[in-house]
């Protein structure tokens, strides 16, 4: 390797980088300041100074000649030395300069040099431009690409839709007395977004006792996240609403609305039903005619600020509510009240599971009373265990009250007359079954009128054998068995009536006296109304018509009518039924002084679900009849399910209720006695 040639600096040998060893101990690390070099690269140092530096620098390359390297050129003559500043030695305190010479230096560290300011400025501008481009891109995204989305969100935060409830139509009796009406009320609501978490307990402590609500439920509602409107309570009284407003709680306010009340408490509750807390019909006519009664709610949309204040120039659109139409019933409030009182007392007295009373006008089919017991108060329906109406929803075996249909069939198709004599033992055997009467008796010779008056099961079986099973079925269907009355009450059962093709060999016999077939109470009452109306069946009617919000009444369509039996047959059965209320009949307790009364008792066994048999199932006691018998104007039917105290016979427990309700209804309707004398009924055959 050859020696590196020195620069063209006047023969000066090239410099060697100083090492820490050259600097010596304690040498100062401050770099030596050197005079600037003239342009052109020539060394303008004085000769003496350069020579002094060269002499002071050890020649570390002397040995290179022996290795074949070229020797350095001799240095030119030294120039006069120029005074210059040198670093002080840190160890000995001596001056680094001696006689114009230069002290030896260690290796020089590169001086700290700042970058070019223009480059730094450009780099900063690039960073700022990049950040601004991100903001600009996001701005474009918000104002163009996603503008509709964020606009909709903003509107949703400001826009509130308030419900404007419609006024629910009233339900009245036939004379316009309110059975269910709508009154002014208040709804309490909250805006959870305006209730701070620290304020929630204070809101709960103030509202829960005032609204009779569970504190946990109130807290859950006002803590709903993402909601600006929740109902806390509805249908509260105006006084309660004003008390809530006076509390001035954050995010809590009231709205005007309406509340359903029942001014007669439990009167006709099973018919009327109730309106639940959501404002919808929960049972009875309130449920069946909910759409008509409720009307159509309106709404109002308003924009509000963060504090909940309505923005005056914001959106404000409204749809007015449409009031509901009212119902006018055929019920008479006073007759309904009497029927309900009578059946409630008898249910308590007999320990019966339930009871019902139906009052009808046989000429028009209008129902004047539908009373059930036990009942409930629709103003406090939550306390009730049962909201059903057993009159139409419970099917039962009618027992002996069904014998009038068999009587009609055999009178018209079997060649039997009221005076036809039957030899009636206590029991008879048909196929593999034995049938008997309710009371033991020796074999009797009874007229057909006597069979009906004494309610003989065996005598009815003997009479029914004069017609076919198909004929018996056809008459049952004609009187309305096997199909609902469609009176308008929800949940009506059609009962059970199977066709003869599905009857067993012995079914026709219990069916003839009212077992192995089931009906609802209104179906059975309609049977007696048909007989009382001369054989013409008028469909039961409960709805007299509708009442518009302005008060205009629209009558309901006339009920359907059809003839079931002839006028002559109906009159024969009426005279036969008068025999049941005589001393020799089964229902002398149904007699009303001054009036001729016709009717029929019923005592049917109830199927025991535990065994599917009649043993231990209890009894259904009933009585159905009409008055005045020679000009029927009213029909009353009484049914008691499973009486457990005292007698369980219809003549003992149901007939007295019939008498009380019928007597009251006749007076209320101002129906006078006809003054006619009852016919002589031959119950036993004359020898």
XYZ file of N, CA and C in Angstrom, residues 311-427:
351
model
N -88.961 24.069 20.443
C -88.368 25.071 19.566
C -89.497 25.762 18.811
N -89.692 27.062 18.988
C -90.864 27.745 18.406
C -90.960 27.616 16.894
N -89.848 27.765 16.178
C -89.872 27.736 14.715
C -89.534 26.355 14.172
N -89.477 25.335 15.040
C -89.159 23.991 14.585
C -90.373 23.318 13.958
N -90.166 22.046 13.596
C -91.251 21.289 12.975
C -92.395 21.097 13.965
N -93.611 21.275 13.502
C -94.799 21.099 14.342
C -95.935 20.623 13.459
N -96.069 19.282 13.350
C -97.138 18.698 12.543
C -98.059 17.901 13.449
N -99.297 17.764 13.048
C -100.300 17.150 13.924
C -101.333 16.391 13.094
N -101.788 15.253 13.681
C -102.948 14.546 13.138
C -103.967 14.440 14.256
N -105.123 15.023 14.032
C -106.155 15.050 15.068
C -106.697 13.647 15.331
N -106.969 13.301 16.585
C -107.555 11.988 16.888
C -109.005 11.903 16.435
N -109.431 10.673 16.155
C -110.817 10.413 15.761
C -111.517 9.716 16.924
N -112.498 10.329 17.559
C -113.161 9.695 18.710
C -113.829 8.380 18.333
N -113.936 7.489 19.313
C -114.590 6.217 19.085
C -116.101 6.328 19.132
N -116.741 5.300 18.598
C -118.208 5.239 18.636
C -118.651 4.460 19.868
N -119.706 4.937 20.501
C -120.220 4.279 21.687
C -121.160 3.138 21.366
N -121.453 2.334 22.387
C -122.388 1.215 22.269
C -123.583 1.461 23.177
N -124.758 1.260 22.624
C -125.963 1.259 23.449
C -126.464 -0.175 23.503
N -126.590 -0.704 24.711
C -126.982 -2.095 24.894
C -128.483 -2.209 25.095
N -128.948 -3.439 25.062
C -130.362 -3.712 25.348
C -130.594 -3.914 26.840
N -129.520 -3.963 27.631
C -129.657 -4.179 29.070
C -130.395 -3.024 29.724
N -131.140 -3.354 30.775
C -131.775 -2.351 31.621
C -131.047 -2.346 32.960
N -130.516 -1.178 33.341
C -129.663 -1.100 34.519
C -130.345 -1.634 35.768
N -131.608 -1.289 35.987
C -132.287 -1.710 37.214
C -132.541 -3.215 37.227
N -132.963 -3.759 36.084
C -133.201 -5.204 36.008
C -131.883 -5.956 36.174
N -130.829 -5.428 35.558
C -129.501 -6.045 35.698
C -129.063 -6.055 37.153
N -129.291 -4.952 37.844
C -128.880 -4.865 39.247
C -129.638 -5.869 40.112
N -130.935 -6.027 39.874
C -131.726 -6.974 40.650
C -131.283 -8.407 40.386
N -131.060 -8.737 39.119
C -130.638 -10.091 38.765
C -129.286 -10.411 39.394
N -128.409 -9.429 39.369
C -127.078 -9.653 39.925
C -127.137 -9.826 41.439
N -127.936 -9.035 42.084
C -128.077 -9.159 43.540
C -128.649 -10.525 43.920
N -129.678 -10.961 43.185
C -130.340 -12.221 43.520
C -129.408 -13.416 43.340
N -128.663 -13.441 42.250
C -127.808 -14.608 42.004
C -126.594 -14.603 42.931
N -126.085 -13.423 43.276
C -124.959 -13.366 44.212
C -125.370 -13.908 45.580
N -126.565 -13.550 46.032
C -127.031 -14.035 47.329
C -127.230 -15.541 47.313
N -127.770 -16.074 46.209
C -128.024 -17.508 46.155
C -126.732 -18.309 46.016
N -125.748 -17.782 45.313
C -124.461 -18.464 45.210
C -123.821 -18.581 46.587
N -123.901 -17.507 47.367
C -123.352 -17.556 48.724
C -124.148 -18.513 49.602
N -125.463 -18.492 49.468
C -126.306 -19.319 50.334
C -126.138 -20.806 50.051
N -125.949 -21.186 48.800
C -125.867 -22.598 48.419
C -124.430 -23.099 48.311
N -123.454 -22.198 48.419
C -122.066 -22.613 48.245
C -121.765 -23.040 46.830
N -122.514 -22.499 45.871
C -122.326 -22.881 44.469
C -121.008 -22.332 43.936
N -120.477 -23.008 42.930
C -119.251 -22.535 42.286
C -119.490 -21.248 41.515
N -120.652 -21.161 40.857
C -121.003 -19.966 40.092
C -122.496 -19.995 39.808
N -122.986 -18.877 39.317
C -124.403 -18.794 38.970
C -124.632 -17.717 37.934
N -125.766 -17.801 37.251
C -126.093 -16.809 36.226
C -127.595 -16.628 36.122
N -127.980 -15.434 35.672
C -129.384 -15.111 35.424
C -129.471 -14.383 34.083
N -130.411 -14.801 33.254
C -130.657 -14.166 31.956
C -132.108 -13.721 31.910
N -132.329 -12.475 31.501
C -133.679 -11.951 31.299
C -133.789 -11.514 29.843
N -134.810 -12.018 29.128
C -134.974 -11.723 27.704
C -136.401 -11.304 27.391
N -136.512 -10.543 26.322
C -137.812 -10.257 25.726
C -137.981 -11.216 24.563
N -138.896 -12.195 24.652
C -138.976 -13.229 23.602
C -139.442 -12.692 22.255
N -140.119 -11.570 22.234
C -140.641 -11.039 20.979
C -139.553 -10.370 20.139
N -138.625 -9.733 20.800
C -137.578 -8.994 20.084
C -136.214 -9.664 20.176
N -136.070 -10.610 21.085
C -134.773 -11.235 21.295
C -133.832 -10.387 22.130
N -134.285 -9.225 22.586
C -133.427 -8.337 23.360
C -133.160 -8.909 24.750
N -131.891 -8.826 25.147
C -131.466 -9.300 26.464
C -131.534 -8.127 27.429
N -132.318 -8.265 28.482
C -132.493 -7.190 29.451
C -131.555 -7.310 30.637
N -131.030 -8.498 30.886
C -130.070 -8.690 31.975
C -129.233 -9.923 31.691
N -127.927 -9.795 31.973
C -126.985 -10.922 31.922
C -126.138 -10.820 33.190
N -126.564 -11.504 34.229
C -125.894 -11.381 35.521
C -125.162 -12.669 35.864
N -123.945 -12.518 36.396
C -123.160 -13.672 36.807
C -122.604 -13.445 38.212
N -122.309 -14.552 38.878
C -121.679 -14.484 40.199
C -120.740 -15.684 40.327
N -119.570 -15.503 40.926
C -119.062 -14.229 41.448
C -118.625 -13.306 40.319
N -118.595 -11.999 40.641
C -118.187 -11.014 39.654
C -116.894 -10.333 40.054
N -116.637 -9.190 39.460
C -115.436 -8.415 39.797
C -115.694 -6.954 39.461
N -114.845 -6.090 40.001
C -114.961 -4.661 39.754
C -114.003 -4.286 38.627
N -114.495 -3.887 37.472
C -113.591 -3.541 36.365
C -112.731 -2.320 36.651
N -113.111 -1.506 37.646
C -112.242 -0.400 38.035
C -110.965 -0.888 38.711
N -110.991 -2.119 39.206
C -109.838 -2.719 39.872
C -109.736 -4.170 39.419
N -109.660 -4.353 38.113
C -109.732 -5.701 37.552
C -108.529 -6.565 37.946
N -107.432 -5.943 38.362
C -106.256 -6.722 38.726
C -106.464 -7.616 39.930
N -107.449 -7.325 40.750
C -107.709 -8.148 41.934
C -108.522 -9.398 41.615
N -109.092 -9.469 40.416
C -109.959 -10.604 40.061
C -109.131 -11.777 39.562
N -109.604 -12.982 39.853
C -108.958 -14.200 39.376
C -109.524 -14.663 38.041
N -110.751 -14.246 37.744
C -111.421 -14.736 36.535
C -112.227 -13.597 35.924
N -111.977 -13.311 34.633
C -112.702 -12.248 33.934
C -113.663 -12.808 32.892
N -113.859 -14.103 32.897
C -114.684 -14.726 31.858
C -116.162 -14.490 32.130
N -116.964 -14.793 31.125
C -118.415 -14.718 31.245
C -118.970 -16.129 31.055
N -119.300 -16.828 32.153
C -119.751 -18.218 32.020
C -121.047 -18.365 31.250
N -121.815 -17.293 31.095
C -123.088 -17.403 30.370
C -122.864 -17.869 28.942
N -121.780 -17.408 28.321
C -121.514 -17.802 26.935
C -120.243 -18.636 26.800
N -119.389 -18.620 27.806
C -118.106 -19.302 27.675
C -118.063 -20.668 28.338
N -119.067 -20.998 29.134
C -119.076 -22.289 29.819
C -120.183 -23.169 29.258
N -119.800 -24.333 28.795
C -120.778 -25.303 28.297
C -121.147 -26.265 29.427
N -122.420 -26.569 29.546
C -122.893 -27.479 30.589
C -124.004 -28.342 30.026
N -124.282 -29.443 30.691
C -125.376 -30.320 30.281
C -126.665 -29.776 30.877
N -127.654 -29.436 30.049
C -128.840 -28.715 30.543
C -129.786 -29.552 31.385
N -129.715 -30.861 31.281
C -130.625 -31.684 32.062
C -132.069 -31.538 31.611
N -132.976 -31.538 32.569
C -134.411 -31.623 32.250
C -134.963 -30.403 31.533
N -134.256 -29.244 31.581
C -134.763 -28.092 30.816
C -134.739 -28.396 29.326
N -133.952 -29.383 28.940
C -133.866 -29.759 27.525
C -135.071 -30.583 27.074
N -135.895 -31.036 28.007
C -137.000 -31.927 27.645
C -138.055 -31.248 26.793
N -138.076 -29.871 26.814
C -139.077 -29.190 25.988
C -138.795 -29.414 24.509
N -137.531 -29.614 24.127
C -137.210 -29.865 22.710
C -137.694 -31.258 22.316
N -137.470 -32.231 23.197
C -137.992 -33.579 22.924
C -139.516 -33.545 22.838
N -140.134 -32.758 23.732
C -141.600 -32.641 23.699
C -142.074 -32.063 22.377
N -141.397 -31.009 21.897
C -141.799 -30.402 20.628
C -141.666 -31.408 19.494
N -140.590 -32.210 19.496
C -140.366 -33.165 18.412
C -141.426 -34.265 18.410
N -141.748 -34.806 19.588
C -142.713 -35.912 19.608
C -144.140 -35.411 19.377
N -144.433 -34.154 19.760
C -145.765 -33.617 19.492
C -145.982 -33.419 18.003
N -144.899 -33.008 17.291
C -145.062 -32.742 15.863
C -144.773 -33.957 14.988
N -143.893 -34.853 15.428
C -143.472 -35.949 14.558
C -143.766 -37.338 15.127
N -144.119 -37.415 16.407
C -144.278 -38.737 17.009
C -145.703 -39.162 17.239
N -146.661 -38.322 16.874
C -148.062 -38.683 17.085
C -148.473 -38.635 18.537
N -147.720 -37.923 19.375
C -148.021 -37.820 20.798
C -148.803 -36.540 21.032
N -149.731 -36.594 21.996
C -150.487 -35.410 22.407
C -150.245 -35.175 23.887
N -150.632 -33.997 24.402
C -150.450 -33.760 25.836
C -151.162 -34.795 26.703
N -152.217 -35.373 26.203
C -152.966 -36.338 27.008
C -152.525 -37.761 26.810
N -151.585 -38.032 25.941
C -151.113 -39.398 25.722
C -150.557 -39.970 27.033
N -150.996 -41.209 27.355
C -150.642 -41.819 28.634
C -149.453 -42.758 28.449
N -148.508 -42.661 29.393
C -147.346 -43.545 29.393
C -147.277 -44.249 30.741
N -146.973 -45.514 30.696
C -146.774 -46.290 31.913
C -145.297 -46.143 32.303
N -145.058 -45.430 33.392
C -143.694 -44.984 33.719
C -143.209 -45.675 34.998
N -142.273 -46.609 34.869
C -141.663 -47.200 36.062
C -140.543 -46.285 36.578
N -139.953 -46.707 37.673
C -138.858 -45.898 38.213
C -137.637 -45.956 37.306
N -137.384 -47.106 36.677
C -136.214 -47.243 35.814
C -136.541 -48.129 34.624
